[in-house]
Amino acid sequence: MAKRSFKLPHTLVLIYLLVILVYGLALVLPSGEFDRAEKTVQGQTRLVTVPGTYHQIEKKWLGPQWLLIAPIRGFQDASL
């Protein structure tokens, strides 16, 4: 059997590469948001986006230190 020449990197390496890619895209792509309105659906009030109300917003610049802090904050936010 032929030996594989490509070995998949460790999972954490792949996650950090993905974080770096998303950080790069965040620097390039424009920031924006939709307006939201409260709507009652099946007795529950929910925030829904209003079609056609997309507008650009001021970009929040994050420094490179964000790359180290983001996964930790993500884990903290998910645990709450």
Short mmCIF file of N, CA and C in Angstrom, two decimals:
data_model
loop_
_atom_site.label_atom_id
_atom_site.label_comp_id
_atom_site.label_asym_id
_atom_site.label_seq_id
_atom_site.Cartn_x
_atom_site.Cartn_y
_atom_site.Cartn_z
N MET A 1 0.84 -1.17 0.00
CA MET A 1 0.00 0.00 0.00
C MET A 1 0.89 1.24 0.00
N ALA A 2 0.51 2.24 -0.78
CA ALA A 2 1.30 3.47 -0.88
C ALA A 2 1.15 4.30 0.39
N LYS A 3 2.25 4.92 0.79
CA LYS A 3 2.24 5.75 1.98
C LYS A 3 1.70 7.14 1.63
N ARG A 4 0.82 7.67 2.49
CA ARG A 4 0.27 9.00 2.25
C ARG A 4 1.32 10.06 2.52
N SER A 5 1.44 11.02 1.59
CA SER A 5 2.44 12.07 1.77
C SER A 5 1.86 13.29 2.49
N PHE A 6 0.55 13.46 2.46
CA PHE A 6 -0.08 14.61 3.12
C PHE A 6 -0.69 14.18 4.43
N LYS A 7 -0.32 14.89 5.50
CA LYS A 7 -0.88 14.60 6.82
C LYS A 7 -1.68 15.83 7.27
N LEU A 8 -2.90 15.61 7.68
CA LEU A 8 -3.78 16.69 8.12
C LEU A 8 -3.23 17.30 9.40
N PRO A 9 -3.16 18.66 9.47
CA PRO A 9 -2.67 19.30 10.69
C PRO A 9 -3.61 19.09 11.87
N HIS A 10 -3.13 19.39 13.04
CA HIS A 10 -3.91 19.26 14.27
C HIS A 10 -5.16 20.13 14.18
N THR A 11 -6.21 19.73 14.87
CA THR A 11 -7.49 20.42 14.83
C THR A 11 -7.38 21.88 15.27
N LEU A 12 -6.62 22.15 16.32
CA LEU A 12 -6.47 23.53 16.78
C LEU A 12 -5.76 24.41 15.76
N VAL A 13 -4.83 23.83 15.02
CA VAL A 13 -4.15 24.57 13.95
C VAL A 13 -5.16 24.96 12.88
N LEU A 14 -6.04 24.04 12.52
CA LEU A 14 -7.06 24.33 11.52
C LEU A 14 -8.02 25.42 12.01
N ILE A 15 -8.39 25.37 13.28
CA ILE A 15 -9.29 26.38 13.84
C ILE A 15 -8.63 27.76 13.81
N TYR A 16 -7.36 27.85 14.21
CA TYR A 16 -6.69 29.15 14.19
C TYR A 16 -6.48 29.66 12.77
N LEU A 17 -6.24 28.77 11.81
CA LEU A 17 -6.14 29.20 10.41
C LEU A 17 -7.47 29.77 9.93
N LEU A 18 -8.56 29.16 10.35
CA LEU A 18 -9.88 29.66 9.99
C LEU A 18 -10.13 31.02 10.64
N VAL A 19 -9.72 31.19 11.88
CA VAL A 19 -9.88 32.48 12.57
C VAL A 19 -9.07 33.56 11.85
N ILE A 20 -7.86 33.25 11.43
CA ILE A 20 -7.02 34.21 10.70
C ILE A 20 -7.67 34.58 9.37
N LEU A 21 -8.23 33.60 8.67
CA LEU A 21 -8.91 33.86 7.40
C LEU A 21 -10.10 34.79 7.61
N VAL A 22 -10.91 34.53 8.62
CA VAL A 22 -12.08 35.37 8.89
C VAL A 22 -11.65 36.77 9.30
N TYR A 23 -10.57 36.89 10.07
CA TYR A 23 -10.05 38.20 10.46
C TYR A 23 -9.64 38.99 9.22
N GLY A 24 -8.95 38.34 8.29
CA GLY A 24 -8.56 39.00 7.05
C GLY A 24 -9.76 39.46 6.24
N LEU A 25 -10.79 38.62 6.17
CA LEU A 25 -12.00 39.01 5.45
C LEU A 25 -12.71 40.17 6.13
N ALA A 26 -12.67 40.21 7.45
CA ALA A 26 -13.31 41.31 8.19
C ALA A 26 -12.62 42.64 7.91
N LEU A 27 -11.34 42.61 7.59
CA LEU A 27 -10.63 43.84 7.26
C LEU A 27 -10.98 44.34 5.86
N VAL A 28 -11.35 43.41 4.97
CA VAL A 28 -11.58 43.75 3.57
C VAL A 28 -13.05 44.04 3.27
N LEU A 29 -13.95 43.23 3.79
CA LEU A 29 -15.37 43.35 3.47
C LEU A 29 -16.02 44.50 4.24
N PRO A 30 -16.98 45.20 3.62
CA PRO A 30 -17.65 46.30 4.32
C PRO A 30 -18.58 45.77 5.42
N SER A 31 -18.71 46.56 6.48
CA SER A 31 -19.60 46.20 7.58
C SER A 31 -20.99 46.76 7.31
N GLY A 32 -22.01 46.02 7.72
CA GLY A 32 -23.37 46.49 7.53
C GLY A 32 -24.34 45.69 8.36
N GLU A 33 -25.59 46.16 8.39
CA GLU A 33 -26.62 45.48 9.16
C GLU A 33 -28.00 45.81 8.60
N PHE A 34 -28.96 44.99 8.96
CA PHE A 34 -30.36 45.23 8.64
C PHE A 34 -31.04 45.83 9.86
N ASP A 35 -32.07 46.64 9.62
CA ASP A 35 -32.91 47.10 10.73
C ASP A 35 -33.73 45.91 11.21
N ARG A 36 -34.11 45.93 12.48
CA ARG A 36 -34.89 44.83 13.05
C ARG A 36 -36.19 45.38 13.64
N ALA A 37 -37.21 44.53 13.63
CA ALA A 37 -38.51 44.91 14.19
C ALA A 37 -39.04 43.73 15.00
N GLU A 38 -39.82 44.04 16.03
CA GLU A 38 -40.43 42.98 16.83
C GLU A 38 -41.67 42.46 16.12
N LYS A 39 -41.79 41.14 16.08
CA LYS A 39 -42.94 40.51 15.42
C LYS A 39 -43.39 39.34 16.29
N THR A 40 -44.69 39.19 16.44
CA THR A 40 -45.23 38.09 17.24
C THR A 40 -45.49 36.90 16.32
N VAL A 41 -44.84 35.78 16.64
CA VAL A 41 -44.99 34.55 15.86
C VAL A 41 -45.41 33.45 16.82
N GLN A 42 -46.59 32.89 16.62
CA GLN A 42 -47.13 31.81 17.45
C GLN A 42 -47.09 32.17 18.94
N GLY A 43 -47.46 33.39 19.26
CA GLY A 43 -47.53 33.81 20.65
C GLY A 43 -46.22 34.26 21.26
N GLN A 44 -45.12 34.20 20.51
CA GLN A 44 -43.82 34.62 21.02
C GLN A 44 -43.35 35.85 20.24
N THR A 45 -42.82 36.83 20.96
CA THR A 45 -42.29 38.02 20.32
C THR A 45 -40.84 37.78 19.95
N ARG A 46 -40.52 38.04 18.68
CA ARG A 46 -39.16 37.82 18.19
C ARG A 46 -38.69 39.03 17.40
N LEU A 47 -37.38 39.22 17.38
CA LEU A 47 -36.79 40.26 16.54
C LEU A 47 -36.53 39.66 15.16
N VAL A 48 -37.06 40.30 14.13
CA VAL A 48 -36.86 39.83 12.76
C VAL A 48 -36.26 40.96 11.94
N THR A 49 -35.52 40.61 10.89
CA THR A 49 -34.94 41.63 10.02
C THR A 49 -36.00 42.17 9.09
N VAL A 50 -35.85 43.45 8.75
CA VAL A 50 -36.79 44.11 7.85
C VAL A 50 -36.17 44.09 6.45
N PRO A 51 -36.82 43.44 5.48
CA PRO A 51 -36.24 43.35 4.13
C PRO A 51 -36.02 44.73 3.51
N GLY A 52 -34.91 44.87 2.80
CA GLY A 52 -34.62 46.11 2.08
C GLY A 52 -34.06 47.23 2.93
N THR A 53 -33.68 46.95 4.19
CA THR A 53 -33.19 48.02 5.07
C THR A 53 -31.69 47.90 5.35
N TYR A 54 -30.96 47.16 4.53
CA TYR A 54 -29.52 47.00 4.76
C TYR A 54 -28.82 48.33 4.57
N HIS A 55 -27.93 48.66 5.48
CA HIS A 55 -27.11 49.85 5.36
C HIS A 55 -25.74 49.58 5.97
N GLN A 56 -24.75 50.31 5.44
CA GLN A 56 -23.39 50.12 5.95
C GLN A 56 -23.24 50.87 7.27
N ILE A 57 -22.40 50.30 8.15
CA ILE A 57 -22.12 50.92 9.44
C ILE A 57 -20.62 51.13 9.55
N GLU A 58 -20.23 51.92 10.53
CA GLU A 58 -18.81 52.18 10.74
C GLU A 58 -18.11 50.90 11.17
N LYS A 59 -16.94 50.66 10.59
CA LYS A 59 -16.18 49.45 10.88
C LYS A 59 -15.51 49.57 12.25
N LYS A 60 -15.61 48.51 13.03
CA LYS A 60 -14.93 48.44 14.32
C LYS A 60 -13.60 47.73 14.10
N TRP A 61 -12.51 48.47 14.21
CA TRP A 61 -11.19 47.88 13.95
C TRP A 61 -10.72 47.08 15.16
N LEU A 62 -10.32 45.88 14.90
CA LEU A 62 -9.79 45.00 15.94
C LEU A 62 -8.32 44.74 15.65
N GLY A 63 -7.50 44.85 16.67
CA GLY A 63 -6.07 44.63 16.49
C GLY A 63 -5.74 43.15 16.38
N PRO A 64 -4.51 42.84 16.03
CA PRO A 64 -4.10 41.44 15.89
C PRO A 64 -4.19 40.65 17.20
N GLN A 65 -4.18 41.32 18.34
CA GLN A 65 -4.31 40.60 19.61
C GLN A 65 -5.67 39.91 19.71
N TRP A 66 -6.63 40.37 18.92
CA TRP A 66 -7.96 39.76 18.88
C TRP A 66 -7.87 38.30 18.46
N LEU A 67 -6.90 37.96 17.63
CA LEU A 67 -6.75 36.58 17.15
C LEU A 67 -6.50 35.61 18.30
N LEU A 68 -5.86 36.07 19.36
CA LEU A 68 -5.59 35.20 20.50
C LEU A 68 -6.76 35.18 21.49
N ILE A 69 -7.49 36.28 21.57
CA ILE A 69 -8.55 36.40 22.56
C ILE A 69 -9.88 35.83 22.06
N ALA A 70 -10.15 35.90 20.76
CA ALA A 70 -11.45 35.53 20.20
C ALA A 70 -11.89 34.10 20.53
N PRO A 71 -11.05 33.09 20.37
CA PRO A 71 -11.51 31.74 20.71
C PRO A 71 -11.87 31.59 22.19
N ILE A 72 -11.12 32.23 23.06
CA ILE A 72 -11.39 32.14 24.50
C ILE A 72 -12.72 32.80 24.82
N ARG A 73 -12.96 33.99 24.25
CA ARG A 73 -14.25 34.67 24.48
C ARG A 73 -15.40 33.88 23.87
N GLY A 74 -15.17 33.24 22.75
CA GLY A 74 -16.21 32.42 22.15
C GLY A 74 -16.60 31.26 23.04
N PHE A 75 -15.61 30.61 23.64
CA PHE A 75 -15.89 29.52 24.58
C PHE A 75 -16.65 30.04 25.80
N GLN A 76 -16.25 31.22 26.31
CA GLN A 76 -16.92 31.80 27.47
C GLN A 76 -18.37 32.16 27.15
N ASP A 77 -18.60 32.78 26.01
CA ASP A 77 -19.96 33.16 25.63
C ASP A 77 -20.84 31.94 25.41
N ALA A 78 -20.29 30.88 24.86
CA ALA A 78 -21.07 29.67 24.60
C ALA A 78 -21.40 28.93 25.89
N SER A 79 -20.60 29.12 26.93
CA SER A 79 -20.83 28.40 28.18
C SER A 79 -21.91 29.05 29.05
N LEU A 80 -22.27 30.28 28.76
CA LEU A 80 -23.27 30.99 29.58
C LEU A 80 -24.66 30.55 29.26
#
